[in-house]
Short mmCIF file of C-alpha atoms in Angstrom, two decimals:
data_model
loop_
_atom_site.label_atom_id
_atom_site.label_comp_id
_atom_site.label_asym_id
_atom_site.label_seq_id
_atom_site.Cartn_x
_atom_site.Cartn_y
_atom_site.Cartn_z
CA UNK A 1 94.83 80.40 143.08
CA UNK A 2 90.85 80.85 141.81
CA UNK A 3 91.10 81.17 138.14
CA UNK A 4 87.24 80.09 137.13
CA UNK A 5 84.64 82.05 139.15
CA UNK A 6 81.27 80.61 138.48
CA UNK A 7 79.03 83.67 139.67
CA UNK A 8 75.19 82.93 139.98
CA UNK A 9 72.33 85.05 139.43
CA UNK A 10 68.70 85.07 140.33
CA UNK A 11 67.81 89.10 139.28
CA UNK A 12 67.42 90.16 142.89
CA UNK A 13 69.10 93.21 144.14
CA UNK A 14 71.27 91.44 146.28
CA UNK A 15 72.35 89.14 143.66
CA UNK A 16 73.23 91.45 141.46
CA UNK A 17 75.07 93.13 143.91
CA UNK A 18 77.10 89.84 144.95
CA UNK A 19 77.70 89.66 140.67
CA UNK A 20 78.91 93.27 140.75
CA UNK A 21 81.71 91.89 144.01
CA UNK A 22 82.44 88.95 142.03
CA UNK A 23 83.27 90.83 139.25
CA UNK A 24 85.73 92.84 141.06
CA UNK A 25 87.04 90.05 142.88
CA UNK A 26 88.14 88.51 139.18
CA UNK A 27 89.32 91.72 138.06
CA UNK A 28 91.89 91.80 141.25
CA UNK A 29 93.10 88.35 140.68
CA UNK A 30 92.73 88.29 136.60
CA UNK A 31 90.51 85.19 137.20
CA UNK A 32 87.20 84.52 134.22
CA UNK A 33 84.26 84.56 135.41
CA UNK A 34 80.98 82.12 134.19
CA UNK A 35 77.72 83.85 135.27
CA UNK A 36 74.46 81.58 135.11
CA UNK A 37 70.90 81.80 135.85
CA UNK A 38 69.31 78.92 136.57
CA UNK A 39 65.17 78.85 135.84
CA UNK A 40 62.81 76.35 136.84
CA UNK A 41 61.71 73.79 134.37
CA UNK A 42 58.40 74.05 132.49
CA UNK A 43 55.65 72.71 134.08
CA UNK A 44 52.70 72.15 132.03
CA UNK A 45 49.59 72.68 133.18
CA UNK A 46 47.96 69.52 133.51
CA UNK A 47 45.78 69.76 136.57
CA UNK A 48 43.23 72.34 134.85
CA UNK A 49 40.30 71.18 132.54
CA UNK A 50 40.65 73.63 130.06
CA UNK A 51 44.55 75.32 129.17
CA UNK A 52 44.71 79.23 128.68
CA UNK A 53 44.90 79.90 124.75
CA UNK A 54 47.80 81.99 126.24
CA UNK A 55 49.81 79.51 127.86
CA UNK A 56 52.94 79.21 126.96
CA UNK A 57 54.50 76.34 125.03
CA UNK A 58 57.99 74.65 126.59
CA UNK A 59 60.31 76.45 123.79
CA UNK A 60 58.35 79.83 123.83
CA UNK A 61 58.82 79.50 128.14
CA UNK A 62 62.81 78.70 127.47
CA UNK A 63 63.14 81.49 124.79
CA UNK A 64 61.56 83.72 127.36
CA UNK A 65 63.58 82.86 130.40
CA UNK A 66 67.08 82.86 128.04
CA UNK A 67 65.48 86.21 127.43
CA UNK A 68 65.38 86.86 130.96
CA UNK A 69 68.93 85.37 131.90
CA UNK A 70 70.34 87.33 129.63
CA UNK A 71 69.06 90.90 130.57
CA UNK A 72 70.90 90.00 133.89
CA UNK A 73 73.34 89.21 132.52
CA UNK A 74 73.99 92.75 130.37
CA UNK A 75 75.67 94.66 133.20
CA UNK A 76 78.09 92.06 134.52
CA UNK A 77 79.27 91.39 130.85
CA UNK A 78 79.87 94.81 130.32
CA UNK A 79 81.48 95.15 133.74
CA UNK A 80 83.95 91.89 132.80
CA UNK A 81 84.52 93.55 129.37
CA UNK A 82 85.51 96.78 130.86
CA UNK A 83 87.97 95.30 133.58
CA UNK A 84 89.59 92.86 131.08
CA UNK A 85 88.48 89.64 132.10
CA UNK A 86 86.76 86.73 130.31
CA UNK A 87 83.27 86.73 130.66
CA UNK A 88 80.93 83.56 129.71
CA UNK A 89 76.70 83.46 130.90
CA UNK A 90 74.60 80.82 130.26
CA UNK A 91 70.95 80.00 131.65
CA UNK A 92 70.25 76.50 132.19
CA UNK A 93 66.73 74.84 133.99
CA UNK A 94 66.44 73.10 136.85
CA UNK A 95 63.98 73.06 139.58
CA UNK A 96 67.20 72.94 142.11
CA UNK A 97 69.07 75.98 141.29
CA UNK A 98 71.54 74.38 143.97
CA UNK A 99 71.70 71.16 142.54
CA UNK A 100 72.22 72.95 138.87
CA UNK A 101 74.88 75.53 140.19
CA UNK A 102 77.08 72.70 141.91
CA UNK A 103 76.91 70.29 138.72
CA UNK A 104 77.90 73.34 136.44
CA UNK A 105 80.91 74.13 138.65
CA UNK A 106 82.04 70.69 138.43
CA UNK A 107 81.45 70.76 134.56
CA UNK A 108 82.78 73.77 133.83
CA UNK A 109 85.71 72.94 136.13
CA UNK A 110 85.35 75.81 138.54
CA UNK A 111 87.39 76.64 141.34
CA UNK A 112 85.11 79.31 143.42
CA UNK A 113 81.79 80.26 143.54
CA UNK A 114 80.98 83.73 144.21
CA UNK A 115 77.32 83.61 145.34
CA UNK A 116 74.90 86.59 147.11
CA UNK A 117 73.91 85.36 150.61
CA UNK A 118 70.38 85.86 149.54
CA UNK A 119 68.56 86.00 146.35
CA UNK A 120 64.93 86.29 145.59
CA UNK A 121 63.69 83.34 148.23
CA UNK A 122 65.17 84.74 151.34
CA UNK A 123 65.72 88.10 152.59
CA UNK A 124 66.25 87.65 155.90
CA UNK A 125 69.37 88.99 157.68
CA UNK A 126 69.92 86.44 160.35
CA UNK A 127 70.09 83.07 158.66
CA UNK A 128 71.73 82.36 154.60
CA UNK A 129 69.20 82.00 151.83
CA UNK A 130 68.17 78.46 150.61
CA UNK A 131 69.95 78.37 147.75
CA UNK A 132 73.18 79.92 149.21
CA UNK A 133 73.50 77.18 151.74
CA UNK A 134 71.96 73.97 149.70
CA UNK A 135 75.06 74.94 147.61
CA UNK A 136 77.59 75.35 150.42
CA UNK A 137 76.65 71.68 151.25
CA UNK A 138 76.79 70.51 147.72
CA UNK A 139 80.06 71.71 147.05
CA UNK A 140 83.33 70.32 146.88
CA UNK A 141 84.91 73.34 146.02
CA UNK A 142 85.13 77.22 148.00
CA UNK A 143 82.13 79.22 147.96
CA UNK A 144 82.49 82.60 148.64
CA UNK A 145 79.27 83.92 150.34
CA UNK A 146 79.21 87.88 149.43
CA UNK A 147 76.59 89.58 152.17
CA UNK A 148 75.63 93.04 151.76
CA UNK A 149 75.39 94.90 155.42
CA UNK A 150 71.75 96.96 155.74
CA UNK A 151 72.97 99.24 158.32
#
């Protein structure tokens, strides 16, 4: 039934842990898996008077966030590797994660999302993290909501 799994990342424990899931998931039902991180867009810093010597410029700030994408990405490749699946990551920038992560389903022609119920933005154990649920309504596919249980 699901054979693209577009699993998305933000770094966070839980996220990671939902990637680790989705993983698994594929692995049962021999489906690829796309992993993607999706970082804000550079914002330059125009409201200062004078700009930090250190600031970064819009390709060094993408190099480092690619950087970034793809340390979190290390483990679930490895993971995919190991259980036979294919495994594809990319990091793309957007300052709606939820608007990127629906658009790249529909690109990459995706038939589930595995995503954490939480990343980074919202811990909380009562309600579904931002991102999690701007996606659910943005979706015209399934999305699998993975939630970890704290007790």
């Amino acid at each position: 039934m699901f054979k693209k799994i577009l699993l998305p990342t933000d770094g966070s424990d839980l996220s990671n842990a939902a990637i680790d899931a989705g993983i698994e998931f594929a692995k049962q039902i021999q489906a690829e898996v796309i992993a993607v991180f999706v970082a804000s867009n550079y914002q330059y810093p125009i409201y200062i008077d004078i700009i930090p010597p250190n600031t970064p410029t819009e390709e060094e700030y993408q190099a480092a966030m690619r950087n970034l994408g793809d340390s979190y990405f290390e483990k679930a490749k490895s993971a995919a590797l190991a259980a036979g699946i294919p495994f594809e990551s990319m990091t793309r920038f957007n300052d709606s994660p939820a608007k990127e992560i629906a658009h790249i389903a529909q690109e990459r022609h995706c038939d589930l999302i595995f995503i954490g119920s939480h990343g980074r933005s919202g811990v909380g154990q009562l309600l579904l993290g931002s991102t999690t649920n701007k996606v659910l309504s943005l979706c015209n596919i399934p999305v699998l909501v993975h939630r970890i249980k704290t007790h």
